């Protein structure tokens, strides 16, 4: 049985050490809350304005402000700050919380495209922090692809986008 972690490393192309490099320093202390709010706001502005209708439609039933808050609170919590997300929403349960979305390879790459652009435009984040963050995001995105796929297979719904298995 190939673990989710093995799939995440293979599909993301991120070195195991780089995947957890965000833990080498406290990015929350370094960057501050507002930087994370700005990043998530910039990211979701791009997502909700995406010219790719298939991707934009994934978020059509989600409230933008809520999506922004969920994301920056999770990032803050994961990157050394207070447990804002868990205090408000309970366990982070990333795979479970993404299960209702079509989390495919294609969607992960599109998500990462917008996050890379949001990071590139963030003047308040230094290059070293950007590199640590995008490696974490890439690894986590494909961990979610593997996890959601596995959960859906176990539920008997099959995998919506199985082209990568062939």
PDB file of C-alpha atoms in Angstrom:
ATOM      1  CA  UNK A   1       0.000   0.000   0.000  1.00  0.00           C
ATOM      2  CA  UNK A   2       1.468   3.300  -1.094  1.00  0.00           C
ATOM      3  CA  UNK A   3       0.984   5.864   1.672  1.00  0.00           C
ATOM      4  CA  UNK A   4      -0.579   9.275   1.107  1.00  0.00           C
ATOM      5  CA  UNK A   5       2.768  10.755   2.090  1.00  0.00           C
ATOM      6  CA  UNK A   6       4.576   8.771  -0.639  1.00  0.00           C
ATOM      7  CA  UNK A   7       2.028   9.880  -3.228  1.00  0.00           C
ATOM      8  CA  UNK A   8       2.279  13.485  -2.071  1.00  0.00           C
ATOM      9  CA  UNK A   9       6.064  13.446  -2.427  1.00  0.00           C
ATOM     10  CA  UNK A  10       5.938  11.728  -5.825  1.00  0.00           C
ATOM     11  CA  UNK A  11       3.207  13.892  -7.352  1.00  0.00           C
ATOM     12  CA  UNK A  12       4.428  17.194  -5.899  1.00  0.00           C
ATOM     13  CA  UNK A  13       8.097  16.644  -6.701  1.00  0.00           C
ATOM     14  CA  UNK A  14       8.912  18.314  -3.368  1.00  0.00           C
ATOM     15  CA  UNK A  15      11.838  16.952  -1.359  1.00  0.00           C
ATOM     16  CA  UNK A  16      10.707  15.596   2.059  1.00  0.00           C
ATOM     17  CA  UNK A  17      12.947  18.103   3.873  1.00  0.00           C
ATOM     18  CA  UNK A  18      11.548  21.001   1.852  1.00  0.00           C
ATOM     19  CA  UNK A  19       7.974  19.913   2.543  1.00  0.00           C
ATOM     20  CA  UNK A  20       8.448  20.634   6.257  1.00  0.00           C
ATOM     21  CA  UNK A  21      10.948  23.509   5.973  1.00  0.00           C
ATOM     22  CA  UNK A  22       8.189  25.872   7.168  1.00  0.00           C
ATOM     23  CA  UNK A  23       8.866  24.406  10.635  1.00  0.00           C
ATOM     24  CA  UNK A  24      12.513  25.567  10.673  1.00  0.00           C
ATOM     25  CA  UNK A  25      11.459  29.099  11.586  1.00  0.00           C
ATOM     26  CA  UNK A  26       8.296  30.640  13.010  1.00  0.00           C
ATOM     27  CA  UNK A  27       6.813  32.227   9.908  1.00  0.00           C
ATOM     28  CA  UNK A  28       3.961  33.770  11.877  1.00  0.00           C
ATOM     29  CA  UNK A  29       6.377  35.664  14.151  1.00  0.00           C
ATOM     30  CA  UNK A  30       8.471  36.645  11.154  1.00  0.00           C
ATOM     31  CA  UNK A  31       5.633  37.812   8.896  1.00  0.00           C
ATOM     32  CA  UNK A  32       2.759  38.777  11.203  1.00  0.00           C
ATOM     33  CA  UNK A  33      -1.004  38.268  10.960  1.00  0.00           C
ATOM     34  CA  UNK A  34      -1.694  40.973   8.379  1.00  0.00           C
ATOM     35  CA  UNK A  35       0.700  39.370   5.893  1.00  0.00           C
ATOM     36  CA  UNK A  36      -1.301  36.132   6.032  1.00  0.00           C
ATOM     37  CA  UNK A  37      -4.608  38.001   5.705  1.00  0.00           C
ATOM     38  CA  UNK A  38      -3.205  39.841   2.668  1.00  0.00           C
ATOM     39  CA  UNK A  39      -1.946  36.626   1.064  1.00  0.00           C
ATOM     40  CA  UNK A  40      -5.245  34.771   1.433  1.00  0.00           C
ATOM     41  CA  UNK A  41      -7.224  37.807   0.251  1.00  0.00           C
ATOM     42  CA  UNK A  42      -4.993  38.168  -2.815  1.00  0.00           C
ATOM     43  CA  UNK A  43      -5.226  34.415  -3.480  1.00  0.00           C
ATOM     44  CA  UNK A  44      -9.016  34.230  -3.312  1.00  0.00           C
ATOM     45  CA  UNK A  45      -9.427  37.384  -5.406  1.00  0.00           C
ATOM     46  CA  UNK A  46      -7.517  35.500  -8.104  1.00  0.00           C
ATOM     47  CA  UNK A  47      -9.536  32.296  -7.603  1.00  0.00           C
ATOM     48  CA  UNK A  48     -12.921  34.026  -7.764  1.00  0.00           C
ATOM     49  CA  UNK A  49     -11.826  36.015 -10.843  1.00  0.00           C
ATOM     50  CA  UNK A  50     -10.322  32.980 -12.610  1.00  0.00           C
ATOM     51  CA  UNK A  51     -11.072  32.956 -16.341  1.00  0.00           C
ATOM     52  CA  UNK A  52     -11.158  29.140 -16.137  1.00  0.00           C
ATOM     53  CA  UNK A  53     -14.847  28.505 -15.441  1.00  0.00           C
ATOM     54  CA  UNK A  54     -14.316  24.865 -14.357  1.00  0.00           C
ATOM     55  CA  UNK A  55     -12.001  26.030 -11.559  1.00  0.00           C
ATOM     56  CA  UNK A  56     -14.000  29.088 -10.537  1.00  0.00           C
ATOM     57  CA  UNK A  57     -17.149  26.964 -10.300  1.00  0.00           C
ATOM     58  CA  UNK A  58     -15.555  24.758  -7.623  1.00  0.00           C
ATOM     59  CA  UNK A  59     -15.865  27.736  -5.267  1.00  0.00           C
ATOM     60  CA  UNK A  60     -19.291  28.971  -6.422  1.00  0.00           C
ATOM     61  CA  UNK A  61     -21.068  27.655  -3.312  1.00  0.00           C
ATOM     62  CA  UNK A  62     -18.423  29.017  -0.939  1.00  0.00           C
ATOM     63  CA  UNK A  63     -18.530  32.432   0.696  1.00  0.00           C
ATOM     64  CA  UNK A  64     -15.380  34.315  -0.331  1.00  0.00           C
ATOM     65  CA  UNK A  65     -14.858  36.086   3.004  1.00  0.00           C
ATOM     66  CA  UNK A  66     -15.308  32.779   4.843  1.00  0.00           C
ATOM     67  CA  UNK A  67     -12.852  31.060   2.481  1.00  0.00           C
ATOM     68  CA  UNK A  68     -10.273  33.802   3.079  1.00  0.00           C
ATOM     69  CA  UNK A  69     -10.686  33.561   6.843  1.00  0.00           C
ATOM     70  CA  UNK A  70     -10.544  29.757   6.905  1.00  0.00           C
ATOM     71  CA  UNK A  71      -7.343  29.826   4.876  1.00  0.00           C
ATOM     72  CA  UNK A  72      -5.407  32.511   6.734  1.00  0.00           C
ATOM     73  CA  UNK A  73      -6.447  31.129  10.118  1.00  0.00           C
ATOM     74  CA  UNK A  74      -5.215  27.685   9.098  1.00  0.00           C
ATOM     75  CA  UNK A  75      -1.948  29.090   7.677  1.00  0.00           C
ATOM     76  CA  UNK A  76      -1.349  31.134  10.861  1.00  0.00           C
ATOM     77  CA  UNK A  77      -1.988  28.082  13.035  1.00  0.00           C
ATOM     78  CA  UNK A  78       0.198  25.780  10.906  1.00  0.00           C
ATOM     79  CA  UNK A  79       3.028  28.316  10.663  1.00  0.00           C
ATOM     80  CA  UNK A  80       3.630  29.078  14.326  1.00  0.00           C
ATOM     81  CA  UNK A  81       0.783  31.367  15.337  1.00  0.00           C
ATOM     82  CA  UNK A  82      -2.217  31.018  17.641  1.00  0.00           C
ATOM     83  CA  UNK A  83      -4.752  28.233  17.000  1.00  0.00           C
ATOM     84  CA  UNK A  84      -7.275  30.592  15.409  1.00  0.00           C
ATOM     85  CA  UNK A  85      -8.703  27.951  13.092  1.00  0.00           C
ATOM     86  CA  UNK A  86      -9.183  25.167  15.647  1.00  0.00           C
ATOM     87  CA  UNK A  87     -10.676  27.523  18.226  1.00  0.00           C
ATOM     88  CA  UNK A  88     -13.361  28.557  15.743  1.00  0.00           C
ATOM     89  CA  UNK A  89     -13.883  25.424  13.628  1.00  0.00           C
ATOM     90  CA  UNK A  90     -12.496  22.451  15.558  1.00  0.00           C
ATOM     91  CA  UNK A  91      -9.956  19.993  14.146  1.00  0.00           C
ATOM     92  CA  UNK A  92      -8.350  21.097  10.891  1.00  0.00           C
ATOM     93  CA  UNK A  93      -9.182  17.728   9.232  1.00  0.00           C
ATOM     94  CA  UNK A  94      -7.868  18.946   5.886  1.00  0.00           C
ATOM     95  CA  UNK A  95      -8.810  15.885   3.851  1.00  0.00           C
ATOM     96  CA  UNK A  96     -12.291  15.653   5.320  1.00  0.00           C
ATOM     97  CA  UNK A  97     -12.958  19.352   4.801  1.00  0.00           C
ATOM     98  CA  UNK A  98     -11.935  19.112   1.121  1.00  0.00           C
ATOM     99  CA  UNK A  99     -13.828  15.916   0.365  1.00  0.00           C
ATOM    100  CA  UNK A 100     -16.859  17.698  -1.057  1.00  0.00           C
ATOM    101  CA  UNK A 101     -14.689  19.398  -3.683  1.00  0.00           C
ATOM    102  CA  UNK A 102     -13.293  17.846  -6.874  1.00  0.00           C
ATOM    103  CA  UNK A 103      -9.698  17.803  -5.635  1.00  0.00           C
ATOM    104  CA  UNK A 104      -7.925  16.533  -8.766  1.00  0.00           C
ATOM    105  CA  UNK A 105      -4.351  16.891 -10.039  1.00  0.00           C
ATOM    106  CA  UNK A 106      -5.604  19.533 -12.464  1.00  0.00           C
ATOM    107  CA  UNK A 107      -7.372  21.491  -9.708  1.00  0.00           C
ATOM    108  CA  UNK A 108      -4.317  21.254  -7.430  1.00  0.00           C
ATOM    109  CA  UNK A 109      -2.082  22.687 -10.173  1.00  0.00           C
ATOM    110  CA  UNK A 110      -4.555  25.524 -10.792  1.00  0.00           C
ATOM    111  CA  UNK A 111      -4.764  26.248  -7.052  1.00  0.00           C
ATOM    112  CA  UNK A 112      -0.968  26.324  -6.881  1.00  0.00           C
ATOM    113  CA  UNK A 113      -0.793  28.611  -9.928  1.00  0.00           C
ATOM    114  CA  UNK A 114      -2.908  31.209  -8.125  1.00  0.00           C
ATOM    115  CA  UNK A 115      -1.004  30.770  -4.858  1.00  0.00           C
ATOM    116  CA  UNK A 116       2.332  31.188  -6.657  1.00  0.00           C
ATOM    117  CA  UNK A 117       1.047  34.423  -8.222  1.00  0.00           C
ATOM    118  CA  UNK A 118      -0.267  35.649  -4.884  1.00  0.00           C
ATOM    119  CA  UNK A 119       3.122  34.914  -3.284  1.00  0.00           C
ATOM    120  CA  UNK A 120       5.001  36.541  -6.181  1.00  0.00           C
ATOM    121  CA  UNK A 121       2.997  39.738  -5.708  1.00  0.00           C
ATOM    122  CA  UNK A 122       3.461  39.790  -1.911  1.00  0.00           C
ATOM    123  CA  UNK A 123       6.067  42.480  -1.229  1.00  0.00           C
ATOM    124  CA  UNK A 124       5.811  41.801   2.517  1.00  0.00           C
ATOM    125  CA  UNK A 125       7.121  38.206   2.242  1.00  0.00           C
ATOM    126  CA  UNK A 126      10.866  37.590   1.779  1.00  0.00           C
ATOM    127  CA  UNK A 127      12.107  35.129  -0.855  1.00  0.00           C
ATOM    128  CA  UNK A 128      13.228  32.475   1.630  1.00  0.00           C
ATOM    129  CA  UNK A 129       9.814  32.432   3.289  1.00  0.00           C
ATOM    130  CA  UNK A 130       8.088  32.296  -0.115  1.00  0.00           C
ATOM    131  CA  UNK A 131      10.143  29.241  -1.077  1.00  0.00           C
ATOM    132  CA  UNK A 132       9.366  27.451   2.198  1.00  0.00           C
ATOM    133  CA  UNK A 133       5.679  28.259   1.832  1.00  0.00           C
ATOM    134  CA  UNK A 134       5.240  27.192  -1.804  1.00  0.00           C
ATOM    135  CA  UNK A 135       7.002  23.879  -1.092  1.00  0.00           C
ATOM    136  CA  UNK A 136       4.657  23.291   1.832  1.00  0.00           C
ATOM    137  CA  UNK A 137       1.628  24.260  -0.302  1.00  0.00           C
ATOM    138  CA  UNK A 138       2.716  21.999  -3.179  1.00  0.00           C
ATOM    139  CA  UNK A 139       3.265  19.025  -0.926  1.00  0.00           C
ATOM    140  CA  UNK A 140       0.003  19.616   0.969  1.00  0.00           C
ATOM    141  CA  UNK A 141      -2.007  20.101  -2.249  1.00  0.00           C
ATOM    142  CA  UNK A 142      -0.988  16.683  -3.563  1.00  0.00           C
ATOM    143  CA  UNK A 143      -1.412  15.108  -0.137  1.00  0.00           C
ATOM    144  CA  UNK A 144      -5.028  16.317  -0.390  1.00  0.00           C
ATOM    145  CA  UNK A 145      -5.414  14.973  -3.939  1.00  0.00           C
ATOM    146  CA  UNK A 146      -4.266  11.548  -2.722  1.00  0.00           C
ATOM    147  CA  UNK A 147      -6.361  11.697   0.442  1.00  0.00           C
ATOM    148  CA  UNK A 148      -9.613  12.817  -1.155  1.00  0.00           C
ATOM    149  CA  UNK A 149      -9.177  10.262  -3.927  1.00  0.00           C
ATOM    150  CA  UNK A 150      -8.660   7.471  -1.382  1.00  0.00           C
ATOM    151  CA  UNK A 151     -11.653   8.575   0.713  1.00  0.00           C
ATOM    152  CA  UNK A 152     -13.901   8.718  -2.353  1.00  0.00           C
ATOM    153  CA  UNK A 153     -12.724   5.305  -3.556  1.00  0.00           C
ATOM    154  CA  UNK A 154     -13.467   3.874  -0.114  1.00  0.00           C
ATOM    155  CA  UNK A 155     -16.942   5.385  -0.286  1.00  0.00           C
ATOM    156  CA  UNK A 156     -17.525   3.554  -3.577  1.00  0.00           C
ATOM    157  CA  UNK A 157     -17.976   6.728  -5.593  1.00  0.00           C
ATOM    158  CA  UNK A 158     -14.818   6.057  -7.576  1.00  0.00           C
ATOM    159  CA  UNK A 159     -12.323   8.616  -8.723  1.00  0.00           C
ATOM    160  CA  UNK A 160     -13.627  11.390 -10.949  1.00  0.00           C
ATOM    161  CA  UNK A 161     -10.339  12.018 -12.687  1.00  0.00           C
ATOM    162  CA  UNK A 162      -8.338   8.819 -12.981  1.00  0.00           C
ATOM    163  CA  UNK A 163      -6.292   9.687 -16.059  1.00  0.00           C
ATOM    164  CA  UNK A 164      -3.135   9.889 -13.929  1.00  0.00           C
ATOM    165  CA  UNK A 165      -3.378   6.197 -13.104  1.00  0.00           C
ATOM    166  CA  UNK A 166      -2.825   5.126 -16.721  1.00  0.00           C
TER     167      UNK A 166
END
